[in-house]
Amino acid sequence: MSKLIIPKHVAIIMDGNGRWAKRRGLPRNAGHKAGIKAIEKTIEGALSLGVKHLTFYAFSTENWKRSKEEIDGIFALIRDYLKDNPVFFKEKNICIKHIGNITPFPNDLKQQLSKSEQNTLKNDKLILTFALNYGGRDEIVRAVNKIINSGKMEINYKDIEQNLDTYFLPEPDLVIRTSGEKRLSNFMMLQMAYSELYFPKLYWPDFSGKQLLKAVKIYNKRERRFGGISQ
Ligand code: FPP
């Protein structure tokens, strides 16, 4: 078998937690809790494949429309995941980052996130980014306002790129959305201009390292031309 080309940046829209739970007669938050297990398995898979950047869409600017109970449950899961895993992050050399505007988040979550980011700042095997209160349109507006405030009168795309939340990330090579839905839902639309997209049917809690490997194999069958022509 020829050697697999490993995407540098894999970005994931975790969808289907609610449906996974409903199918089992469980509350929606049980689906999100099971989603954490899938995150853990996917991280292990990314580490063994050698993926350098892994980004999870964990809470969108639109997710505020959900019930307070569900939102509080998601916040608690993110906080506890970060709180419970400092040794894992250290041993596996994982750097934690976030994109999105976390200003409206509860203090305990913001404090935990800041602590995890500080403690893992120098780690560099895997850059693990969580998109939190993230929306592509909101990100672009915030980036443009930063540029306006810097006093620039004319800009190029680099100026926009450098002011996006994702300034520290390469563009995603592979974007995965689970549950069979084929939408991008305001996730890194600018950054995805040339990404390969993959929409497996299974719900997020059923995703795993094995599924990530399958996605990478499918990615290897795609021909990326970036607007050019086949060789
Ligand atoms: C989408 O499924 C899932 C979410 C909006 C939340 C995902 C959040 C987590 C798994 C917890 C995050 C934890 C960490 C550590 C980042 P859905 O609820 O929209 O599913 P449905 O479409 O079937 O209802």
mmCIF file of C-alpha atoms and ligand atoms in Angstrom:
data_model
loop_
_atom_site.group_PDB
_atom_site.id
_atom_site.type_symbol
_atom_site.label_atom_id
_atom_site.label_comp_id
_atom_site.label_asym_id
_atom_site.label_seq_id
_atom_site.Cartn_x
_atom_site.Cartn_y
_atom_site.Cartn_z
ATOM 1 C CA MET A 1 0.000 0.000 0.000
ATOM 2 C CA SER A 2 1.384 3.448 -0.854
ATOM 3 C CA LYS A 3 1.968 5.883 1.977
ATOM 4 C CA LEU A 4 -1.022 7.989 3.056
ATOM 5 C CA ILE A 5 -0.822 11.745 2.709
ATOM 6 C CA ILE A 6 -1.874 13.050 6.115
ATOM 7 C CA PRO A 7 -3.921 16.272 6.084
ATOM 8 C CA LYS A 8 -2.202 18.942 8.196
ATOM 9 C CA HIS A 9 -5.459 20.398 9.472
ATOM 10 C CA VAL A 10 -8.653 18.427 10.000
ATOM 11 C CA ALA A 11 -11.707 20.444 11.086
ATOM 12 C CA ILE A 12 -14.813 18.707 12.366
ATOM 13 C CA ILE A 13 -18.477 19.728 12.610
ATOM 14 C CA MET A 14 -19.766 17.339 15.272
ATOM 15 C CA ASP A 15 -23.404 16.772 14.350
ATOM 16 C CA GLY A 16 -26.012 14.254 15.429
ATOM 17 C CA ASN A 17 -25.587 14.147 19.213
ATOM 18 C CA GLY A 18 -29.260 14.970 19.771
ATOM 19 C CA ARG A 19 -30.475 12.333 17.300
ATOM 20 C CA TRP A 20 -28.068 9.760 18.774
ATOM 21 C CA ALA A 21 -29.606 10.382 22.212
ATOM 22 C CA LYS A 22 -33.219 10.453 20.943
ATOM 23 C CA ARG A 23 -32.772 7.087 19.264
ATOM 24 C CA ARG A 24 -31.863 5.675 22.675
ATOM 25 C CA GLY A 25 -34.636 7.475 24.569
ATOM 26 C CA LEU A 26 -32.027 9.621 26.358
ATOM 27 C CA PRO A 27 -31.918 13.380 27.018
ATOM 28 C CA ARG A 28 -29.992 15.500 24.455
ATOM 29 C CA ASN A 29 -27.146 16.126 26.892
ATOM 30 C CA ALA A 30 -26.483 12.376 27.061
ATOM 31 C CA GLY A 31 -25.680 12.691 23.343
ATOM 32 C CA HIS A 32 -23.225 15.530 24.009
ATOM 33 C CA LYS A 33 -21.648 13.489 26.819
ATOM 34 C CA ALA A 34 -21.197 10.560 24.453
ATOM 35 C CA GLY A 35 -19.775 13.105 22.010
ATOM 36 C CA ILE A 36 -16.864 13.696 24.400
ATOM 37 C CA LYS A 37 -15.862 10.031 24.071
ATOM 38 C CA ALA A 38 -15.843 10.467 20.293
ATOM 39 C CA ILE A 39 -13.670 13.581 20.676
ATOM 40 C CA GLU A 40 -11.216 11.560 22.788
ATOM 41 C CA LYS A 41 -11.073 8.707 20.262
ATOM 42 C CA THR A 42 -10.617 11.152 17.390
ATOM 43 C CA ILE A 43 -7.760 12.911 19.203
ATOM 44 C CA GLU A 44 -6.031 9.530 19.736
ATOM 45 C CA GLY A 45 -6.535 8.786 16.046
ATOM 46 C CA ALA A 46 -5.131 12.165 15.027
ATOM 47 C CA LEU A 47 -2.084 11.651 17.250
ATOM 48 C CA SER A 48 -1.309 8.263 15.788
ATOM 49 C CA LEU A 49 -1.828 9.427 12.195
ATOM 50 C CA GLY A 50 0.300 12.533 12.750
ATOM 51 C CA VAL A 51 -2.392 15.154 12.064
ATOM 52 C CA LYS A 52 -0.895 18.435 13.282
ATOM 53 C CA HIS A 53 -4.041 20.547 13.709
ATOM 54 C CA LEU A 54 -7.429 19.269 14.830
ATOM 55 C CA THR A 55 -10.355 21.678 15.234
ATOM 56 C CA PHE A 56 -13.773 20.887 16.710
ATOM 57 C CA TYR A 57 -16.889 23.053 16.242
ATOM 58 C CA ALA A 58 -18.155 22.773 19.826
ATOM 59 C CA PHE A 59 -20.513 25.763 20.194
ATOM 60 C CA SER A 60 -21.710 28.053 17.411
ATOM 61 C CA THR A 61 -23.016 31.630 17.573
ATOM 62 C CA GLU A 62 -26.406 30.072 16.661
ATOM 63 C CA ASN A 63 -26.371 27.498 19.496
ATOM 64 C CA TRP A 64 -27.643 30.140 21.977
ATOM 65 C CA LYS A 65 -31.123 29.339 20.540
ATOM 66 C CA ARG A 66 -31.091 26.030 22.474
ATOM 67 C CA SER A 67 -32.584 25.568 25.951
ATOM 68 C CA LYS A 68 -30.632 26.929 28.928
ATOM 69 C CA GLU A 69 -30.405 23.395 30.283
ATOM 70 C CA GLU A 70 -28.740 22.109 27.118
ATOM 71 C CA ILE A 71 -26.386 25.104 26.869
ATOM 72 C CA ASP A 72 -25.331 24.824 30.522
ATOM 73 C CA GLY A 73 -24.766 21.105 29.988
ATOM 74 C CA ILE A 74 -22.477 21.721 27.005
ATOM 75 C CA PHE A 75 -20.515 24.381 28.928
ATOM 76 C CA ALA A 76 -20.061 21.994 31.871
ATOM 77 C CA LEU A 77 -18.845 19.221 29.556
ATOM 78 C CA ILE A 78 -16.242 21.485 27.932
ATOM 79 C CA ARG A 79 -15.065 22.809 31.325
ATOM 80 C CA ASP A 80 -14.796 19.324 32.836
ATOM 81 C CA TYR A 81 -13.045 17.890 29.804
ATOM 82 C CA LEU A 82 -10.353 20.581 30.050
ATOM 83 C CA LYS A 83 -10.145 20.248 33.829
ATOM 84 C CA ASP A 84 -9.822 16.451 33.769
ATOM 85 C CA ASN A 85 -7.090 16.152 31.133
ATOM 86 C CA PRO A 86 -3.972 18.219 32.018
ATOM 87 C CA VAL A 87 -1.782 15.111 32.326
ATOM 88 C CA PHE A 88 -3.002 13.749 29.002
ATOM 89 C CA PHE A 89 -2.288 17.098 27.278
ATOM 90 C CA LYS A 90 1.208 17.179 28.788
ATOM 91 C CA GLU A 91 2.105 13.566 28.035
ATOM 92 C CA LYS A 92 0.790 13.745 24.485
ATOM 93 C CA ASN A 93 2.307 17.197 23.879
ATOM 94 C CA ILE A 94 -1.060 18.779 22.980
ATOM 95 C CA CYS A 95 -1.557 22.543 22.751
ATOM 96 C CA ILE A 96 -5.082 23.803 23.520
ATOM 97 C CA LYS A 97 -6.479 26.798 21.639
ATOM 98 C CA HIS A 98 -9.861 28.301 20.952
ATOM 99 C CA ILE A 99 -11.458 30.375 18.216
ATOM 100 C CA GLY A 100 -14.640 32.401 18.677
ATOM 101 C CA ASN A 101 -15.749 35.147 21.025
ATOM 102 C CA ILE A 102 -15.904 33.646 24.511
ATOM 103 C CA THR A 103 -16.815 36.957 26.249
ATOM 104 C CA PRO A 104 -20.397 35.838 27.044
ATOM 105 C CA PHE A 105 -19.309 32.464 28.466
ATOM 106 C CA PRO A 106 -19.545 31.714 32.213
ATOM 107 C CA ASN A 107 -16.479 32.683 34.240
ATOM 108 C CA ASP A 108 -15.619 29.164 35.384
ATOM 109 C CA LEU A 109 -15.389 28.009 31.768
ATOM 110 C CA LYS A 110 -13.365 31.050 30.685
ATOM 111 C CA GLN A 111 -10.963 30.572 33.597
ATOM 112 C CA GLN A 112 -10.503 26.868 32.878
ATOM 113 C CA LEU A 113 -9.945 27.540 29.182
ATOM 114 C CA SER A 114 -7.373 30.220 29.901
ATOM 115 C CA LYS A 115 -5.598 27.878 32.347
ATOM 116 C CA SER A 116 -5.519 25.016 29.825
ATOM 117 C CA GLU A 117 -4.270 27.339 27.078
ATOM 118 C CA GLN A 118 -1.536 28.795 29.307
ATOM 119 C CA ASN A 119 -0.395 25.380 30.556
ATOM 120 C CA THR A 120 -0.146 23.899 27.068
ATOM 121 C CA LEU A 121 1.245 26.935 25.272
ATOM 122 C CA LYS A 122 4.600 25.319 24.492
ATOM 123 C CA ASN A 123 3.224 21.936 23.410
ATOM 124 C CA ASP A 124 3.443 21.328 19.696
ATOM 125 C CA LYS A 125 2.638 17.789 18.592
ATOM 126 C CA LEU A 126 -1.067 18.473 18.111
ATOM 127 C CA ILE A 127 -2.745 21.883 18.095
ATOM 128 C CA LEU A 128 -6.219 21.106 19.426
ATOM 129 C CA THR A 129 -8.598 23.990 18.761
ATOM 130 C CA PHE A 130 -12.158 24.309 20.020
ATOM 131 C CA ALA A 131 -14.520 26.661 18.186
ATOM 132 C CA LEU A 132 -16.520 28.288 21.010
ATOM 133 C CA ASN A 133 -19.290 30.803 20.394
ATOM 134 C CA TYR A 134 -17.804 30.726 16.925
ATOM 135 C CA GLY A 135 -19.468 31.874 13.732
ATOM 136 C CA GLY A 136 -17.671 32.599 10.466
ATOM 137 C CA ARG A 137 -19.652 35.799 9.852
ATOM 138 C CA ASP A 138 -19.095 37.078 13.391
ATOM 139 C CA GLU A 139 -15.381 36.330 13.007
ATOM 140 C CA ILE A 140 -15.185 38.315 9.744
ATOM 141 C CA VAL A 141 -16.992 41.315 11.281
ATOM 142 C CA ARG A 142 -14.644 41.278 14.293
ATOM 143 C CA ALA A 143 -11.611 40.992 11.966
ATOM 144 C CA VAL A 144 -12.756 43.912 9.786
ATOM 145 C CA ASN A 145 -13.414 46.074 12.869
ATOM 146 C CA LYS A 146 -9.882 45.326 14.120
ATOM 147 C CA ILE A 147 -8.499 46.460 10.753
ATOM 148 C CA ILE A 148 -10.629 49.632 10.773
ATOM 149 C CA ASN A 149 -9.420 50.410 14.312
ATOM 150 C CA SER A 150 -5.809 49.996 13.174
ATOM 151 C CA GLY A 151 -6.419 52.936 10.800
ATOM 152 C CA LYS A 152 -5.809 51.108 7.483
ATOM 153 C CA MET A 153 -7.548 52.703 4.476
ATOM 154 C CA GLU A 154 -6.983 49.884 1.999
ATOM 155 C CA ILE A 155 -6.497 46.202 2.675
ATOM 156 C CA ASN A 156 -5.624 42.919 0.976
ATOM 157 C CA TYR A 157 -6.632 39.353 1.851
ATOM 158 C CA LYS A 158 -3.557 38.856 4.050
ATOM 159 C CA ASP A 159 -4.800 41.657 6.322
ATOM 160 C CA ILE A 160 -8.103 39.827 6.749
ATOM 161 C CA GLU A 161 -6.388 36.455 7.311
ATOM 162 C CA GLN A 162 -4.094 37.867 9.979
ATOM 163 C CA ASN A 163 -7.022 39.333 11.893
ATOM 164 C CA LEU A 164 -9.232 36.252 11.846
ATOM 165 C CA ASP A 165 -9.411 34.119 15.013
ATOM 166 C CA THR A 166 -7.683 31.406 12.964
ATOM 167 C CA TYR A 167 -4.527 33.500 12.342
ATOM 168 C CA PHE A 168 -2.428 30.751 14.017
ATOM 169 C CA LEU A 169 -3.880 27.904 11.906
ATOM 170 C CA PRO A 170 -3.275 26.707 8.359
ATOM 171 C CA GLU A 171 -6.454 26.424 6.292
ATOM 172 C CA PRO A 172 -8.241 23.092 6.840
ATOM 173 C CA ASP A 173 -7.279 20.416 4.313
ATOM 174 C CA LEU A 174 -10.157 18.181 5.299
ATOM 175 C CA VAL A 175 -13.515 19.151 6.809
ATOM 176 C CA ILE A 176 -15.744 16.424 8.226
ATOM 177 C CA ARG A 177 -19.404 16.859 9.167
ATOM 178 C CA THR A 178 -21.121 13.854 10.687
ATOM 179 C CA SER A 179 -24.814 12.848 10.659
ATOM 180 C CA GLY A 180 -25.272 13.044 6.893
ATOM 181 C CA GLU A 181 -26.166 16.762 6.840
ATOM 182 C CA LYS A 182 -24.353 18.506 3.990
ATOM 183 C CA ARG A 183 -24.013 22.054 5.276
ATOM 184 C CA LEU A 184 -21.190 24.208 6.584
ATOM 185 C CA SER A 185 -23.343 26.100 9.114
ATOM 186 C CA ASN A 186 -21.190 29.227 9.385
ATOM 187 C CA PHE A 187 -18.004 27.257 10.159
ATOM 188 C CA MET A 188 -14.749 28.762 8.783
ATOM 189 C CA MET A 189 -16.288 29.538 5.383
ATOM 190 C CA LEU A 190 -13.389 31.721 4.236
ATOM 191 C CA GLN A 191 -10.798 29.240 5.462
ATOM 192 C CA MET A 192 -12.578 26.361 3.709
ATOM 193 C CA ALA A 193 -12.328 27.856 0.244
ATOM 194 C CA TYR A 194 -10.161 24.921 -0.956
ATOM 195 C CA SER A 195 -10.860 22.259 1.691
ATOM 196 C CA GLU A 196 -11.962 18.746 0.851
ATOM 197 C CA LEU A 197 -15.374 18.054 2.405
ATOM 198 C CA TYR A 198 -16.529 14.700 3.749
ATOM 199 C CA PHE A 199 -20.015 13.948 5.100
ATOM 200 C CA PRO A 200 -20.196 10.521 6.767
ATOM 201 C CA LYS A 201 -23.715 9.389 7.722
ATOM 202 C CA LEU A 202 -23.016 8.284 11.289
ATOM 203 C CA TYR A 203 -23.890 10.443 14.301
ATOM 204 C CA TRP A 204 -21.024 12.188 16.093
ATOM 205 C CA PRO A 205 -20.967 9.878 19.180
ATOM 206 C CA ASP A 206 -20.245 6.953 16.803
ATOM 207 C CA PHE A 207 -17.175 8.644 15.314
ATOM 208 C CA SER A 208 -13.730 7.320 16.284
ATOM 209 C CA GLY A 209 -10.069 7.047 15.295
ATOM 210 C CA LYS A 210 -11.066 4.324 12.850
ATOM 211 C CA GLN A 211 -13.540 6.703 11.203
ATOM 212 C CA LEU A 212 -10.855 9.386 11.040
ATOM 213 C CA LEU A 213 -8.557 6.946 9.238
ATOM 214 C CA LYS A 214 -11.395 6.184 6.796
ATOM 215 C CA ALA A 215 -11.832 9.939 6.201
ATOM 216 C CA VAL A 216 -8.087 10.329 5.560
ATOM 217 C CA LYS A 217 -8.181 7.445 3.061
ATOM 218 C CA ILE A 218 -11.063 9.135 1.220
ATOM 219 C CA TYR A 219 -9.116 12.419 1.316
ATOM 220 C CA ASN A 220 -6.209 10.573 -0.336
ATOM 221 C CA LYS A 221 -8.451 9.632 -3.260
ATOM 222 C CA ARG A 222 -9.356 13.274 -3.927
ATOM 223 C CA GLU A 223 -7.319 15.327 -6.338
ATOM 224 C CA ARG A 224 -6.637 18.794 -4.976
ATOM 225 C CA ARG A 225 -6.018 21.304 -7.739
ATOM 226 C CA PHE A 226 -6.522 24.655 -5.939
ATOM 227 C CA GLY A 227 -7.977 26.145 -9.127
ATOM 228 C CA GLY A 228 -5.219 24.733 -11.344
ATOM 229 C CA ILE A 229 -5.413 21.781 -13.767
ATOM 230 C CA SER A 230 -4.541 18.070 -13.386
ATOM 231 C CA GLN A 231 -0.908 17.131 -14.009
HETATM 232 C C1 FPP B 1 -24.288 19.029 17.430
HETATM 233 O O1 FPP B 1 -25.225 17.988 17.581
HETATM 234 C C2 FPP B 1 -23.488 19.180 18.651
HETATM 235 C C3 FPP B 1 -23.317 20.338 19.341
HETATM 236 C C4 FPP B 1 -23.930 21.600 18.909
HETATM 237 C C5 FPP B 1 -22.542 20.395 20.591
HETATM 238 C C6 FPP B 1 -21.324 19.557 20.588
HETATM 239 C C7 FPP B 1 -20.651 19.680 21.879
HETATM 240 C C8 FPP B 1 -20.007 18.671 22.514
HETATM 241 C C9 FPP B 1 -19.867 17.292 21.981
HETATM 242 C C10 FPP B 1 -19.365 18.954 23.830
HETATM 243 C C11 FPP B 1 -18.114 19.740 23.565
HETATM 244 C C12 FPP B 1 -17.016 19.317 24.394
HETATM 245 C C13 FPP B 1 -15.720 19.660 24.163
HETATM 246 C C14 FPP B 1 -14.659 19.118 25.033
HETATM 247 C C15 FPP B 1 -15.334 20.544 23.076
HETATM 248 P P1 FPP B 1 -26.766 18.350 17.687
HETATM 249 O O2 FPP B 1 -27.087 18.558 19.118
HETATM 250 O O3 FPP B 1 -27.076 19.510 16.805
HETATM 251 O O4 FPP B 1 -27.408 17.039 17.129
HETATM 252 P P2 FPP B 1 -28.828 16.913 16.391
HETATM 253 O O5 FPP B 1 -28.699 17.662 15.090
HETATM 254 O O6 FPP B 1 -28.964 15.445 16.192
HETATM 255 O O7 FPP B 1 -29.871 17.495 17.299
#
